[in-house]
Each structure stands twice: as C-alpha cells, then as structure tokens.
Coordinates of C-alpha atoms in Angstrom, one line a residue:
Chain A
N1 CA -2.6 -10.3 12.7
A2 CA -1.2 -7.3 10.8
G3 CA -3.6 -7.4 7.9
V4 CA -2.1 -5.6 4.8
T5 CA 1.3 -4.0 5.3
Q6 CA 2.8 -1.5 2.8
T7 CA 6.3 -0.2 2.8
P8 CA 7.6 2.5 2.5
K9 CA 5.0 4.9 3.8
F10 CA 6.7 7.9 2.1
R11 CA 9.2 8.1 -0.7
I12 CA 10.6 10.9 -2.9
L13 CA 12.0 9.8 -6.3
K14 CA 13.8 11.6 -9.0
I15 CA 12.6 11.4 -12.6
G16 CA 13.9 8.2 -14.2
Q17 CA 14.6 6.4 -11.0
S18 CA 13.1 3.0 -10.2
M19 CA 11.7 1.6 -7.1
T20 CA 9.4 -1.1 -5.7
L21 CA 6.5 -0.6 -3.4
Q22 CA 6.1 -3.6 -1.1
C23 CA 2.8 -5.2 -0.1
T24 CA 2.4 -8.1 2.3
Q25 CA -0.8 -9.7 3.7
D26 CA -1.0 -12.3 6.5
M27 CA -4.6 -13.3 6.0
N28 CA -4.0 -15.9 3.4
H29 CA -6.1 -14.0 0.9
N30 CA -6.2 -15.2 -2.7
Y31 CA -6.8 -11.8 -4.3
M32 CA -4.6 -8.8 -4.2
Y33 CA -4.9 -5.3 -5.7
W34 CA -2.9 -2.2 -6.3
Y35 CA -4.7 1.2 -6.6
R36 CA -3.4 4.7 -7.0
Q37 CA -5.2 7.8 -5.7
D38 CA -4.3 11.2 -7.0
P39 CA -5.2 14.2 -4.8
G40 CA -8.9 14.8 -4.5
M41 CA -9.7 11.9 -6.8
G42 CA -11.0 8.3 -6.5
L43 CA -9.0 5.1 -6.6
K44 CA -7.8 3.8 -9.9
L45 CA -6.9 0.1 -10.3
I46 CA -3.4 -0.5 -11.5
Y47 CA -3.0 -4.3 -11.3
Y48 CA -4.6 -7.2 -9.6
S49 CA -3.8 -10.8 -8.9
V50 CA -6.2 -13.8 -8.3
G51 CA -3.5 -16.0 -6.9
A52 CA 0.2 -16.8 -6.9
G53 CA 1.7 -16.6 -10.4
I54 CA -1.3 -14.9 -11.9
T55 CA -1.5 -11.1 -12.5
D56 CA -3.7 -8.9 -14.7
K57 CA -3.9 -5.3 -15.8
G58 CA -6.3 -2.9 -14.3
E59 CA -7.4 0.5 -15.6
V60 CA -4.0 2.3 -15.5
P61 CA -1.2 -0.2 -15.8
N62 CA 1.2 1.8 -17.9
G63 CA 4.5 2.5 -16.2
Y64 CA 4.1 -0.3 -13.6
N65 CA 4.9 -3.9 -13.2
V66 CA 3.9 -6.5 -10.6
S67 CA 4.7 -10.0 -9.7
R68 CA 3.0 -12.6 -7.4
S69 CA 5.4 -15.3 -6.5
T70 CA 3.8 -16.1 -3.1
T71 CA 0.3 -15.7 -1.7
E72 CA 1.5 -13.2 0.8
D73 CA 3.4 -10.7 -1.4
F74 CA 2.4 -8.5 -4.2
P75 CA 5.1 -5.9 -5.0
L76 CA 4.5 -3.0 -7.4
R77 CA 7.5 -1.8 -9.4
L78 CA 8.0 1.6 -11.1
E79 CA 10.8 1.3 -13.7
L80 CA 11.2 4.9 -14.9
A81 CA 9.5 7.2 -12.5
A82 CA 7.7 10.2 -14.0
P83 CA 6.0 13.2 -12.3
S84 CA 2.6 11.8 -13.4
Q85 CA 3.2 8.9 -11.0
T86 CA 3.1 11.1 -8.0
S87 CA 0.3 9.7 -6.0
V88 CA -0.8 7.7 -3.0
Y89 CA -0.7 3.9 -3.7
F90 CA -2.9 1.5 -1.8
C91 CA -2.6 -2.2 -1.7
A92 CA -5.6 -4.3 -0.9
S93 CA -6.4 -8.0 -0.5
S94 CA -9.6 -10.1 -0.3
Q95 CA -10.7 -13.6 0.2
N96 CA -12.7 -15.5 -2.3
Q97 CA -16.2 -15.5 -0.9
G98 CA -17.9 -16.5 -4.0
A99 CA -18.2 -14.5 -7.2
G100 CA -18.9 -10.8 -6.7
A101 CA -18.7 -10.9 -2.9
N102 CA -15.1 -9.9 -2.3
V103 CA -14.5 -7.5 0.6
L104 CA -11.3 -5.6 0.3
T105 CA -8.9 -5.0 3.2
F106 CA -6.6 -2.0 2.5
G107 CA -3.2 -1.1 3.6
A108 CA -2.3 2.3 5.0
G109 CA -0.9 3.5 1.7
S110 CA 2.4 4.6 0.3
R111 CA 2.8 8.3 -0.7
L112 CA 5.1 8.7 -3.6
T113 CA 6.5 12.0 -5.0
V114 CA 8.4 12.1 -8.2
L115 CA 10.5 15.3 -8.8
Chain B
L1 CA -17.7 -4.5 -15.2
A2 CA -20.6 -2.6 -13.6
K3 CA -20.2 1.2 -13.7
T4 CA -21.4 3.1 -10.7
T5 CA -22.6 6.7 -10.5
Q6 CA -22.9 8.6 -7.2
P7 CA -23.4 12.2 -6.2
I8 CA -20.1 14.1 -5.9
S9 CA -20.8 15.6 -2.6
M10 CA -23.5 15.9 0.2
D11 CA -23.7 18.1 3.2
S12 CA -25.4 17.3 6.4
Y13 CA -25.7 18.3 10.1
E14 CA -24.9 16.3 13.2
G15 CA -27.8 14.0 14.2
Q16 CA -29.4 13.9 10.8
E17 CA -29.7 10.8 8.6
V18 CA -27.7 10.7 5.4
N19 CA -28.7 8.7 2.4
I20 CA -26.4 8.2 -0.5
T21 CA -27.7 6.6 -3.7
C22 CA -25.5 4.7 -6.1
S23 CA -26.7 3.8 -9.7
H24 CA -25.4 0.6 -11.3
N25 CA -27.7 -0.1 -14.2
N26 CA -25.6 -3.0 -15.7
I27 CA -25.1 -4.9 -12.5
A28 CA -24.6 -8.7 -13.2
T29 CA -26.5 -11.5 -11.6
N30 CA -23.7 -12.6 -9.3
D31 CA -22.5 -9.1 -8.3
Y32 CA -22.8 -7.9 -4.7
I33 CA -22.9 -4.2 -3.7
T34 CA -20.3 -3.1 -1.2
W35 CA -19.8 0.3 0.4
Y36 CA -16.5 1.7 1.7
Q37 CA -15.6 4.7 3.8
Q38 CA -12.3 6.6 3.4
F39 CA -10.9 9.2 5.7
P40 CA -8.1 11.5 4.5
S41 CA -4.7 9.9 4.3
Q42 CA -6.2 6.4 5.0
G43 CA -7.1 3.4 3.0
P44 CA -10.8 2.7 2.4
R45 CA -12.5 0.5 4.9
F46 CA -15.5 -1.8 4.5
I47 CA -18.9 -0.5 5.8
I48 CA -21.6 -2.8 4.5
Q49 CA -22.4 -5.3 1.7
G50 CA -25.6 -6.6 0.2
Y51 CA -27.2 -8.5 -2.6
K52 CA -30.8 -7.6 -2.4
T53 CA -33.5 -6.0 -0.2
K54 CA -32.2 -4.6 3.1
V55 CA -29.0 -5.1 5.1
T56 CA -28.3 -3.5 8.4
N57 CA -25.3 -3.5 10.7
E58 CA -24.1 -1.4 13.6
V59 CA -23.0 1.5 11.5
A60 CA -25.3 1.6 8.4
S61 CA -28.2 0.2 6.4
L62 CA -28.2 -0.7 2.8
F63 CA -31.3 -0.7 0.7
I64 CA -31.4 -2.5 -2.6
P65 CA -34.6 -2.5 -4.8
A66 CA -35.8 -5.6 -6.6
D67 CA -34.3 -4.6 -9.9
R68 CA -30.9 -4.0 -8.2
K69 CA -30.1 -1.2 -10.5
S70 CA -29.4 1.1 -7.6
S71 CA -28.6 1.0 -3.9
T72 CA -28.9 3.5 -1.1
L73 CA -26.5 3.7 1.9
S74 CA -28.1 5.1 4.9
L75 CA -26.1 6.6 7.8
P76 CA -28.3 7.2 10.8
R77 CA -27.7 10.2 13.1
V78 CA -24.4 11.2 11.7
S79 CA -21.6 12.9 13.7
L80 CA -18.6 15.0 12.7
S81 CA -16.5 11.8 12.6
D82 CA -18.7 10.5 9.7
T83 CA -17.2 13.2 7.4
A84 CA -15.5 11.1 4.8
V85 CA -15.6 9.9 1.2
Y86 CA -18.0 7.0 0.6
Y87 CA -17.6 4.6 -2.3
C88 CA -20.1 2.2 -3.9
L89 CA -18.4 -0.8 -5.4
V90 CA -20.2 -3.4 -7.5
G91 CA -18.3 -6.8 -7.3
G92 CA -17.1 -8.0 -10.7
S93 CA -17.3 -11.7 -11.4
D94 CA -13.8 -11.4 -12.9
Y95 CA -12.6 -9.8 -9.7
K96 CA -11.5 -6.6 -11.4
L97 CA -12.7 -4.3 -8.7
S98 CA -12.8 -0.7 -9.9
F99 CA -14.0 2.2 -7.8
G100 CA -16.1 5.1 -8.9
A101 CA -15.4 8.7 -7.9
G102 CA -17.1 8.4 -4.5
T103 CA -19.3 10.8 -2.6
T104 CA -17.8 13.3 -0.2
V105 CA -20.0 13.7 2.8
T106 CA -19.4 16.7 5.0
V107 CA -21.1 16.8 8.4
R108 CA -21.4 20.1 10.1
A109 CA -22.0 21.0 13.7

C-alpha cells in the first residue's frame, strides 16, 4: 500500500514550457486535491476532485489544469510555465467519511523551479 | 468555507506542554476540526480530529468548547522532534479543504 505517489520529485522548467505533475493513490479514495506551497508559506488549494470525471477550482487555479479520468489518478498540468509557479506541489486524497470529516493523506511533494 | 486563525509562531522548551488555539467563528454544523503537522520538505500528516468536547490520542489532545468557535491542540511534553508547522483545518461540507497559514512551533533544548 503506497498511499499517495507523486512524480517527479524535482523538476526544472524554462519559462513557457509545459509539464504534467502526476499523482496516483491506491487507497480507493474518492477525493483528491492539489496544493502548492511557496517557501515559508501555507498550502494553497489549486484544484480538487470529488470523483472520477468531476473537478473543481480551488483558491489559485490560474495557470493550471487537471483531469480525473480514473479514481486513482489526478494529474496537474502546467501549460505555460511562469516563474510565479515555482513552488512545492502536494497532492492529497481522502475518503468520504461523511460531510466535514475528511482526513487528508498527502504525497511527498514535487518541487518545481521555473527559470 | 470556515476561515481559521492561528498564531504565527510559538516557542517552547523540551518537556513542556504546548497549546495552540485556532479560531473558526463561522464553523458549520457538519464541520469537523482536523489538525495536521508538517515537517520541512514533507507533506502534512494527520494528528487528530474532533467535532466537540475533548479528543485524545497517543500524540495529542484536542479541546473544543461547546460553541465550537475555537479549538485548542495540546501537545504534552514536547521534544525537539515536535518542531514543525501545525495547521488547523475545518472540514468544508463542499469538500473544498483550504488551509490557513499554520503555526510554527519551535522546541528548544
């Protein structure tokens, strides 16, 4: 049982390049989330999904896209990388334990630098 | 979406008890209160969750007053390894789970 797996762990991009951060969970969780964390700051919600085929915007969705074609996978795509997207990205998942009782399991993070 | 407010930082010494209070004035009836711990370069991890009164597990206690507008995470007898950022998260009924700024706890020898 690997939990939440994120790849890659590290990546350097040039301005304008595109890439996809992969996130896979093997816990059959319904809910999945993408957060970004800038140095010394808290986590900001980018996108979330309550099930396959359903995604919704979080606090800071601009510059990102997501898809949820399966329960297990929730990739995050950056189309035109900008220096402001330099951050650590965390994927998380949770099971529906009833409204308001979600417990998040986080991946190890993906550190992205845009130069 | 219930907004949370926590102190930015707290200092303590090994062996002391650390209490971190989180304010969440507009908590909804169905919301739970969950606390997470984050070490540098790691994702947050679950510590404890509660709905009302007091909850205790092997690492912490969570105190929630009757009006549920605040909660206090209590870490008994902290050690250097408890130095971390602690986040209070109030569960949204729409599952849009947003974190606050967190509290940096520094434990000194």
